[in-house]
């Protein structure tokens, strides 16, 4: 036989080896002294020859299995004067057992990942699936593992090389590239980078358009979470989280920090507020951290700073699980202290009783926690609005959602890609909640006018909370009332089965009402005690001021420019978001319809070229405002990129 190239000869012999049931290997070759081209090449069975003895083998605890057995099967080729490779020797005899056709795909030379398979595997890997799961998926599509062409171990070895190629430009360059790609998808995507004195990247913050818009609607309460760490450097990965009208967690922004100092947190909080157009939250919940608390006092002096109860429960488990024998019962008592008491004296008595019950008088961590009680216990926090976010955090567990996609072994580029999946998951959950709310109505066991009214206004989770308060009203009774002024009357309301009374003040001049339990102040719905007084006053509809827009179905159905004027800077960013989304969805629909048909595809491409020229002509005479946010961001990027990419490939291009 004659072959044009050495590779063609090897491919032939490898295919032959696969059919026969052995693995081929490239053996010795001879090069031309002048041209350095191959003159002679030998291909052989992978079990040819003997392993060279090494004195170090005596010290190896787990020696590799012996595979060489001196097999003589081979094919030799030589380049002739015609420039082609001719077969000059061939031996088909083996001195070992060859494998059956069903296991031939496991032979080393038969295992190869094609470019298409590699691309598919990378796509699946980006979605968070393991290499083994990816291989199993391909096996199903190929009608069996033997038809895939490689093993899960091969795929596991291939993926790190793909990731390495993606990171050749350096970690900083990879992050900048990711942010630039996001700007192409979303023109209103915002990111900020802080450099140290050596002009190296230290802290990163980013938020997309949807995060900014969501903050405009639901940014009254923010939980700042720093409990997640990234990659092997253990860098803090922080999230600004809120709760929407369906009581689902939503993300307002994310950051990767170098450390957790006052200066770092101060830069981050200022950047966050600047991104959100200067709007500050009413309440911010954080973990117990001195540096964080100091930065919050500097940047958010008017904001109520509370400790996140969910974080506190996590710390309780960490500090006390090994100290207390029956931790589960203690957890119930501890939870009761946090949530069940509405009076300071009741809380103090319950706390002292719990400490004595479990002999924790000398526990330093609990003593420190008690000293901070005004920042975490509900008794002291009823005056500040919290949107019931602590309960939502406890139920949804954002860290669990993050762990579904994020792995501590991921490099930063992959970490950012996987974080996109987290955000997409949360938004899809919100979409499902919105869809369900529009397709059904809550079932009313009792036809009460006030319930009919709010069932059309509140989202299902909030209606469920209000529904419970209406039923709670039936257990309430008015014990006494007394007139405070011409328009204000106070009512003493008791609850059946509870040794507790509440004071409800009603103002007849404007139908305003307030209760000593402060439920409306910290959650945003009227309590059963207030509803009892409204019913007593024959007011059958809730006064509009007591229906918070953030809890309604129409919370986000507003003019986007008006609703975001306080959260997006006044450089027309809101209009940009609206236009971008309208065009994006329109063009996506066109692409979906035209892609399967060749003629339709040509029409779209021709029209797009004409449209592109017209848009370019329209933009030709535009001038940039030197004071605009967009211009300043662009200028900052131009000055920053060269310093970020020092020592990385493509620096010359970046400088240009």
mmCIF file of N, CA, C and O in Angstrom, residues 455-529:
data_model
loop_
_atom_site.group_PDB
_atom_site.id
_atom_site.type_symbol
_atom_site.label_atom_id
_atom_site.label_comp_id
_atom_site.label_asym_id
_atom_site.label_seq_id
_atom_site.Cartn_x
_atom_site.Cartn_y
_atom_site.Cartn_z
ATOM 1 N N UNK A 455 -57.612 39.580 47.055
ATOM 2 C CA UNK A 455 -57.215 38.434 46.234
ATOM 3 C C UNK A 455 -56.876 38.851 44.810
ATOM 4 O O UNK A 455 -56.132 38.150 44.118
ATOM 5 N N UNK A 456 -57.429 39.984 44.377
ATOM 6 C CA UNK A 456 -57.130 40.494 43.035
ATOM 7 C C UNK A 456 -55.914 41.420 43.031
ATOM 8 O O UNK A 456 -55.429 41.799 41.969
ATOM 9 N N UNK A 457 -55.446 41.808 44.222
ATOM 10 C CA UNK A 457 -54.367 42.788 44.324
ATOM 11 C C UNK A 457 -53.063 42.150 44.790
ATOM 12 O O UNK A 457 -52.015 42.318 44.165
ATOM 13 N N UNK A 458 -53.129 41.403 45.891
ATOM 14 C CA UNK A 458 -51.929 40.795 46.456
ATOM 15 C C UNK A 458 -51.473 39.588 45.622
ATOM 16 O O UNK A 458 -52.292 38.910 44.989
ATOM 17 N N UNK A 459 -50.167 39.328 45.668
ATOM 18 C CA UNK A 459 -49.645 38.092 45.078
ATOM 19 C C UNK A 459 -50.042 36.921 45.985
ATOM 20 O O UNK A 459 -50.342 37.122 47.174
ATOM 21 N N UNK A 460 -50.068 35.680 45.480
ATOM 22 C CA UNK A 460 -50.514 34.537 46.290
ATOM 23 C C UNK A 460 -49.818 34.395 47.646
ATOM 24 O O UNK A 460 -50.502 34.158 48.655
ATOM 25 N N UNK A 461 -48.478 34.528 47.757
ATOM 26 C CA UNK A 461 -47.864 34.374 49.086
ATOM 27 C C UNK A 461 -48.316 35.452 50.074
ATOM 28 O O UNK A 461 -48.525 35.158 51.259
ATOM 29 N N UNK A 462 -48.476 36.671 49.591
ATOM 30 C CA UNK A 462 -48.898 37.757 50.480
ATOM 31 C C UNK A 462 -50.374 37.608 50.828
ATOM 32 O O UNK A 462 -50.784 37.859 51.970
ATOM 33 N N UNK A 463 -51.183 37.174 49.858
ATOM 34 C CA UNK A 463 -52.597 36.927 50.152
ATOM 35 C C UNK A 463 -52.737 35.848 51.221
ATOM 36 O O UNK A 463 -53.596 35.949 52.106
ATOM 37 N N UNK A 464 -51.901 34.827 51.147
ATOM 38 C CA UNK A 464 -51.946 33.757 52.148
ATOM 39 C C UNK A 464 -51.648 34.301 53.543
ATOM 40 O O UNK A 464 -52.310 33.927 54.527
ATOM 41 N N UNK A 465 -50.664 35.192 53.649
ATOM 42 C CA UNK A 465 -50.351 35.814 54.937
ATOM 43 C C UNK A 465 -51.520 36.672 55.429
ATOM 44 O O UNK A 465 -51.899 36.622 56.613
ATOM 45 N N UNK A 466 -52.112 37.444 54.520
ATOM 46 C CA UNK A 466 -53.232 38.307 54.900
ATOM 47 C C UNK A 466 -54.455 37.471 55.279
ATOM 48 O O UNK A 466 -55.195 37.815 56.213
ATOM 49 N N UNK A 467 -54.655 36.371 54.565
ATOM 50 C CA UNK A 467 -55.772 35.469 54.834
ATOM 51 C C UNK A 467 -55.689 34.941 56.272
ATOM 52 O O UNK A 467 -56.696 34.857 56.984
ATOM 53 N N UNK A 468 -54.481 34.595 56.713
ATOM 54 C CA UNK A 468 -54.286 34.125 58.090
ATOM 55 C C UNK A 468 -54.619 35.214 59.097
ATOM 56 O O UNK A 468 -55.154 34.931 60.187
ATOM 57 N N UNK A 469 -54.302 36.468 58.756
ATOM 58 C CA UNK A 469 -54.618 37.576 59.662
ATOM 59 C C UNK A 469 -56.126 37.798 59.759
ATOM 60 O O UNK A 469 -56.642 38.153 60.825
ATOM 61 N N UNK A 470 -56.830 37.587 58.641
ATOM 62 C CA UNK A 470 -58.295 37.729 58.672
ATOM 63 C C UNK A 470 -58.905 36.678 59.589
ATOM 64 O O UNK A 470 -59.823 36.960 60.376
ATOM 65 N N UNK A 471 -58.392 35.450 59.508
ATOM 66 C CA UNK A 471 -58.875 34.400 60.408
ATOM 67 C C UNK A 471 -58.475 34.695 61.855
ATOM 68 O O UNK A 471 -59.226 34.393 62.789
ATOM 69 N N UNK A 472 -57.281 35.264 62.044
ATOM 70 C CA UNK A 472 -56.836 35.629 63.388
ATOM 71 C C UNK A 472 -57.765 36.675 63.998
ATOM 72 O O UNK A 472 -57.987 36.704 65.217
ATOM 73 N N UNK A 473 -58.333 37.508 63.137
ATOM 74 C CA UNK A 473 -59.254 38.545 63.601
ATOM 75 C C UNK A 473 -60.455 37.934 64.335
ATOM 76 O O UNK A 473 -60.981 38.516 65.293
ATOM 77 N N UNK A 474 -60.872 36.744 63.895
ATOM 78 C CA UNK A 474 -62.033 36.101 64.517
ATOM 79 C C UNK A 474 -61.761 35.717 65.970
ATOM 80 O O UNK A 474 -62.703 35.552 66.760
ATOM 81 N N UNK A 475 -60.464 35.534 66.313
ATOM 82 C CA UNK A 475 -60.100 35.200 67.696
ATOM 83 C C UNK A 475 -59.870 36.439 68.553
ATOM 84 O O UNK A 475 -59.539 36.311 69.738
ATOM 85 N N UNK A 476 -60.001 37.612 67.941
ATOM 86 C CA UNK A 476 -59.747 38.868 68.665
ATOM 87 C C UNK A 476 -61.053 39.453 69.207
ATOM 88 O O UNK A 476 -62.124 39.278 68.610
ATOM 89 N N UNK A 477 -60.924 40.152 70.277
ATOM 90 C CA UNK A 477 -62.080 40.858 70.846
ATOM 91 C C UNK A 477 -61.618 42.183 71.432
ATOM 92 O O UNK A 477 -60.500 42.290 71.951
ATOM 93 N N UNK A 478 -62.478 43.185 71.323
ATOM 94 C CA UNK A 478 -62.159 44.518 71.839
ATOM 95 C C UNK A 478 -62.596 44.597 73.296
ATOM 96 O O UNK A 478 -63.781 44.473 73.616
ATOM 97 N N UNK A 479 -61.632 44.766 74.187
ATOM 98 C CA UNK A 479 -61.910 44.782 75.621
ATOM 99 C C UNK A 479 -62.390 46.144 76.099
ATOM 100 O O UNK A 479 -63.322 46.247 76.902
ATOM 101 N N UNK A 480 -61.765 47.200 75.594
ATOM 102 C CA UNK A 480 -62.145 48.547 76.007
ATOM 103 C C UNK A 480 -61.639 49.556 74.986
ATOM 104 O O UNK A 480 -60.810 49.234 74.135
ATOM 105 N N UNK A 481 -62.145 50.741 75.049
ATOM 106 C CA UNK A 481 -61.667 51.818 74.186
ATOM 107 C C UNK A 481 -61.740 53.125 74.954
ATOM 108 O O UNK A 481 -62.561 53.282 75.865
ATOM 109 N N UNK A 482 -60.880 54.044 74.571
ATOM 110 C CA UNK A 482 -60.940 55.371 75.192
ATOM 111 C C UNK A 482 -60.476 56.413 74.177
ATOM 112 O O UNK A 482 -59.612 56.159 73.347
ATOM 113 N N UNK A 483 -61.080 57.583 74.265
ATOM 114 C CA UNK A 483 -60.825 58.664 73.320
ATOM 115 C C UNK A 483 -59.575 59.424 73.750
ATOM 116 O O UNK A 483 -59.458 59.873 74.896
ATOM 117 N N UNK A 484 -58.642 59.553 72.791
ATOM 118 C CA UNK A 484 -57.402 60.284 73.051
ATOM 119 C C UNK A 484 -57.556 61.737 72.649
ATOM 120 O O UNK A 484 -57.092 62.650 73.341
ATOM 121 N N UNK A 485 -58.206 61.974 71.515
ATOM 122 C CA UNK A 485 -58.466 63.341 71.029
ATOM 123 C C UNK A 485 -59.762 63.313 70.230
ATOM 124 O O UNK A 485 -60.481 62.303 70.231
ATOM 125 N N UNK A 486 -60.046 64.420 69.546
ATOM 126 C CA UNK A 486 -61.284 64.494 68.780
ATOM 127 C C UNK A 486 -61.354 63.424 67.690
ATOM 128 O O UNK A 486 -62.432 62.928 67.373
ATOM 129 N N UNK A 487 -60.212 63.093 67.119
ATOM 130 C CA UNK A 487 -60.216 62.155 65.987
ATOM 131 C C UNK A 487 -59.552 60.816 66.306
ATOM 132 O O UNK A 487 -59.692 59.856 65.549
ATOM 133 N N UNK A 488 -58.818 60.711 67.400
ATOM 134 C CA UNK A 488 -58.052 59.499 67.696
ATOM 135 C C UNK A 488 -58.677 58.739 68.863
ATOM 136 O O UNK A 488 -58.959 59.318 69.922
ATOM 137 N N UNK A 489 -58.890 57.452 68.618
ATOM 138 C CA UNK A 489 -59.423 56.558 69.648
ATOM 139 C C UNK A 489 -58.506 55.354 69.777
ATOM 140 O O UNK A 489 -58.058 54.790 68.770
ATOM 141 N N UNK A 490 -58.227 54.953 71.015
ATOM 142 C CA UNK A 490 -57.400 53.780 71.256
ATOM 143 C C UNK A 490 -58.266 52.615 71.728
ATOM 144 O O UNK A 490 -59.161 52.791 72.561
ATOM 145 N N UNK A 491 -57.971 51.426 71.181
ATOM 146 C CA UNK A 491 -58.716 50.218 71.521
ATOM 147 C C UNK A 491 -57.754 49.192 72.114
ATOM 148 O O UNK A 491 -56.631 49.018 71.621
ATOM 149 N N UNK A 492 -58.206 48.514 73.143
ATOM 150 C CA UNK A 492 -57.440 47.422 73.743
ATOM 151 C C UNK A 492 -58.006 46.120 73.188
ATOM 152 O O UNK A 492 -59.186 45.801 73.414
ATOM 153 N N UNK A 493 -57.160 45.389 72.449
ATOM 154 C CA UNK A 493 -57.602 44.159 71.777
ATOM 155 C C UNK A 493 -56.903 42.969 72.417
ATOM 156 O O UNK A 493 -55.679 42.976 72.604
ATOM 157 N N UNK A 494 -57.680 41.949 72.744
ATOM 158 C CA UNK A 494 -57.117 40.714 73.294
ATOM 159 C C UNK A 494 -57.318 39.582 72.287
ATOM 160 O O UNK A 494 -58.185 39.645 71.419
ATOM 161 N N UNK A 495 -56.497 38.533 72.435
ATOM 162 C CA UNK A 495 -56.563 37.372 71.547
ATOM 163 C C UNK A 495 -56.922 36.154 72.377
ATOM 164 O O UNK A 495 -56.303 35.894 73.430
ATOM 165 N N UNK A 496 -57.894 35.411 71.908
ATOM 166 C CA UNK A 496 -58.353 34.230 72.635
ATOM 167 C C UNK A 496 -57.219 33.219 72.779
ATOM 168 O O UNK A 496 -56.527 32.897 71.815
ATOM 169 N N UNK A 497 -57.021 32.733 74.009
ATOM 170 C CA UNK A 497 -55.996 31.733 74.260
ATOM 171 C C UNK A 497 -54.631 32.305 74.547
ATOM 172 O O UNK A 497 -53.681 31.550 74.788
ATOM 173 N N UNK A 498 -54.477 33.635 74.503
ATOM 174 C CA UNK A 498 -53.179 34.274 74.767
ATOM 175 C C UNK A 498 -53.333 35.303 75.875
ATOM 176 O O UNK A 498 -54.287 36.092 75.876
ATOM 177 N N UNK A 499 -52.412 35.291 76.787
ATOM 178 C CA UNK A 499 -52.431 36.236 77.900
ATOM 179 C C UNK A 499 -51.688 37.508 77.496
ATOM 180 O O UNK A 499 -50.636 37.845 78.035
ATOM 181 N N UNK A 500 -52.244 38.179 76.499
ATOM 182 C CA UNK A 500 -51.567 39.349 75.943
ATOM 183 C C UNK A 500 -52.613 40.298 75.364
ATOM 184 O O UNK A 500 -53.627 39.858 74.795
ATOM 185 N N UNK A 501 -52.367 41.578 75.458
ATOM 186 C CA UNK A 501 -53.268 42.580 74.896
ATOM 187 C C UNK A 501 -52.484 43.531 74.006
ATOM 188 O O UNK A 501 -51.287 43.754 74.216
ATOM 189 N N UNK A 502 -53.195 44.085 73.034
ATOM 190 C CA UNK A 502 -52.577 44.985 72.063
ATOM 191 C C UNK A 502 -53.340 46.301 72.042
ATOM 192 O O UNK A 502 -54.571 46.336 72.194
ATOM 193 N N UNK A 503 -52.612 47.365 71.804
ATOM 194 C CA UNK A 503 -53.220 48.693 71.720
ATOM 195 C C UNK A 503 -53.280 49.121 70.259
ATOM 196 O O UNK A 503 -52.242 49.197 69.580
ATOM 197 N N UNK A 504 -54.489 49.393 69.779
ATOM 198 C CA UNK A 504 -54.700 49.810 68.390
ATOM 199 C C UNK A 504 -55.247 51.234 68.399
ATOM 200 O O UNK A 504 -56.283 51.504 69.021
ATOM 201 N N UNK A 505 -54.554 52.135 67.707
ATOM 202 C CA UNK A 505 -54.983 53.537 67.622
ATOM 203 C C UNK A 505 -55.602 53.790 66.254
ATOM 204 O O UNK A 505 -55.009 53.450 65.223
ATOM 205 N N UNK A 506 -56.802 54.402 66.259
ATOM 206 C CA UNK A 506 -57.503 54.697 65.003
ATOM 207 C C UNK A 506 -57.773 56.186 64.905
ATOM 208 O O UNK A 506 -58.249 56.806 65.859
ATOM 209 N N UNK A 507 -57.456 56.777 63.739
ATOM 210 C CA UNK A 507 -57.686 58.204 63.485
ATOM 211 C C UNK A 507 -58.810 58.330 62.465
ATOM 212 O O UNK A 507 -58.654 57.970 61.295
ATOM 213 N N UNK A 508 -59.927 58.850 62.896
ATOM 214 C CA UNK A 508 -61.108 58.920 62.023
ATOM 215 C C UNK A 508 -60.981 59.983 60.943
ATOM 216 O O UNK A 508 -61.721 59.958 59.955
ATOM 217 N N UNK A 509 -60.050 60.918 61.096
ATOM 218 C CA UNK A 509 -59.923 61.986 60.097
ATOM 219 C C UNK A 509 -59.385 61.466 58.768
ATOM 220 O O UNK A 509 -59.724 61.972 57.700
ATOM 221 N N UNK A 510 -58.527 60.453 58.818
ATOM 222 C CA UNK A 510 -57.962 59.918 57.578
ATOM 223 C C UNK A 510 -57.963 58.390 57.533
ATOM 224 O O UNK A 510 -57.310 57.779 56.684
ATOM 225 N N UNK A 511 -58.696 57.773 58.461
ATOM 226 C CA UNK A 511 -58.788 56.304 58.544
ATOM 227 C C UNK A 511 -57.421 55.639 58.723
ATOM 228 O O UNK A 511 -57.209 54.505 58.281
ATOM 229 N N UNK A 512 -56.513 56.332 59.382
ATOM 230 C CA UNK A 512 -55.208 55.721 59.655
ATOM 231 C C UNK A 512 -55.297 54.878 60.918
ATOM 232 O O UNK A 512 -56.072 55.186 61.835
ATOM 233 N N UNK A 513 -54.487 53.823 60.978
ATOM 234 C CA UNK A 513 -54.557 52.892 62.087
ATOM 235 C C UNK A 513 -53.160 52.357 62.384
ATOM 236 O O UNK A 513 -52.330 52.201 61.476
ATOM 237 N N UNK A 514 -52.885 52.108 63.657
ATOM 238 C CA UNK A 514 -51.590 51.537 64.042
ATOM 239 C C UNK A 514 -51.790 50.614 65.221
ATOM 240 O O UNK A 514 -52.653 50.866 66.071
ATOM 241 N N UNK A 515 -50.977 49.543 65.271
ATOM 242 C CA UNK A 515 -51.095 48.552 66.332
ATOM 243 C C UNK A 515 -49.759 48.428 67.047
ATOM 244 O O UNK A 515 -48.690 48.591 66.443
ATOM 245 N N UNK A 516 -49.821 48.110 68.336
ATOM 246 C CA UNK A 516 -48.598 47.984 69.121
ATOM 247 C C UNK A 516 -47.753 46.790 68.701
ATOM 248 O O UNK A 516 -46.572 46.728 69.033
ATOM 249 N N UNK A 517 -48.322 45.826 67.956
ATOM 250 C CA UNK A 517 -47.531 44.679 67.485
ATOM 251 C C UNK A 517 -46.609 45.059 66.330
ATOM 252 O O UNK A 517 -45.681 44.308 65.998
ATOM 253 N N UNK A 518 -46.867 46.191 65.660
ATOM 254 C CA UNK A 518 -46.004 46.749 64.609
ATOM 255 C C UNK A 518 -45.870 45.843 63.376
ATOM 256 O O UNK A 518 -44.884 45.941 62.644
ATOM 257 N N UNK A 519 -46.841 45.008 63.134
ATOM 258 C CA UNK A 519 -46.722 44.080 62.007
ATOM 259 C C UNK A 519 -46.657 44.814 60.675
ATOM 260 O O UNK A 519 -45.883 44.446 59.784
ATOM 261 N N UNK A 520 -47.477 45.845 60.532
ATOM 262 C CA UNK A 520 -47.438 46.585 59.273
ATOM 263 C C UNK A 520 -46.107 47.292 59.103
ATOM 264 O O UNK A 520 -45.587 47.407 57.985
ATOM 265 N N UNK A 521 -45.502 47.752 60.200
ATOM 266 C CA UNK A 521 -44.247 48.491 60.116
ATOM 267 C C UNK A 521 -43.096 47.628 59.624
ATOM 268 O O UNK A 521 -42.237 48.103 58.888
ATOM 269 N N UNK A 522 -43.050 46.346 60.042
ATOM 270 C CA UNK A 522 -41.889 45.542 59.675
ATOM 271 C C UNK A 522 -42.157 44.504 58.583
ATOM 272 O O UNK A 522 -41.217 43.975 57.988
ATOM 273 N N UNK A 523 -43.459 44.212 58.301
ATOM 274 C CA UNK A 523 -43.751 43.265 57.211
ATOM 275 C C UNK A 523 -44.499 43.938 56.065
ATOM 276 O O UNK A 523 -44.239 43.661 54.905
ATOM 277 N N UNK A 524 -45.446 44.817 56.394
ATOM 278 C CA UNK A 524 -46.136 45.541 55.332
ATOM 279 C C UNK A 524 -47.549 45.076 55.070
ATOM 280 O O UNK A 524 -48.126 45.428 54.042
ATOM 281 N N UNK A 525 -48.131 44.286 55.988
ATOM 282 C CA UNK A 525 -49.551 43.940 55.892
ATOM 283 C C UNK A 525 -50.202 44.213 57.243
ATOM 284 O O UNK A 525 -49.536 44.153 58.288
ATOM 285 N N UNK A 526 -51.505 44.499 57.219
ATOM 286 C CA UNK A 526 -52.210 44.789 58.466
ATOM 287 C C UNK A 526 -52.373 43.521 59.294
ATOM 288 O O UNK A 526 -52.573 42.429 58.760
ATOM 289 N N UNK A 527 -52.280 43.678 60.609
ATOM 290 C CA UNK A 527 -52.429 42.539 61.520
ATOM 291 C C UNK A 527 -53.910 42.296 61.819
ATOM 292 O O UNK A 527 -54.783 43.128 61.529
ATOM 293 N N UNK A 528 -54.210 41.149 62.427
ATOM 294 C CA UNK A 528 -55.582 40.812 62.783
ATOM 295 C C UNK A 528 -56.169 41.760 63.800
ATOM 296 O O UNK A 528 -57.384 42.014 63.806
ATOM 297 N N UNK A 529 -55.322 42.346 64.666
ATOM 298 C CA UNK A 529 -55.816 43.277 65.685
ATOM 299 C C UNK A 529 -56.341 44.551 65.027
ATOM 300 O O UNK A 529 -57.405 45.072 65.396
#
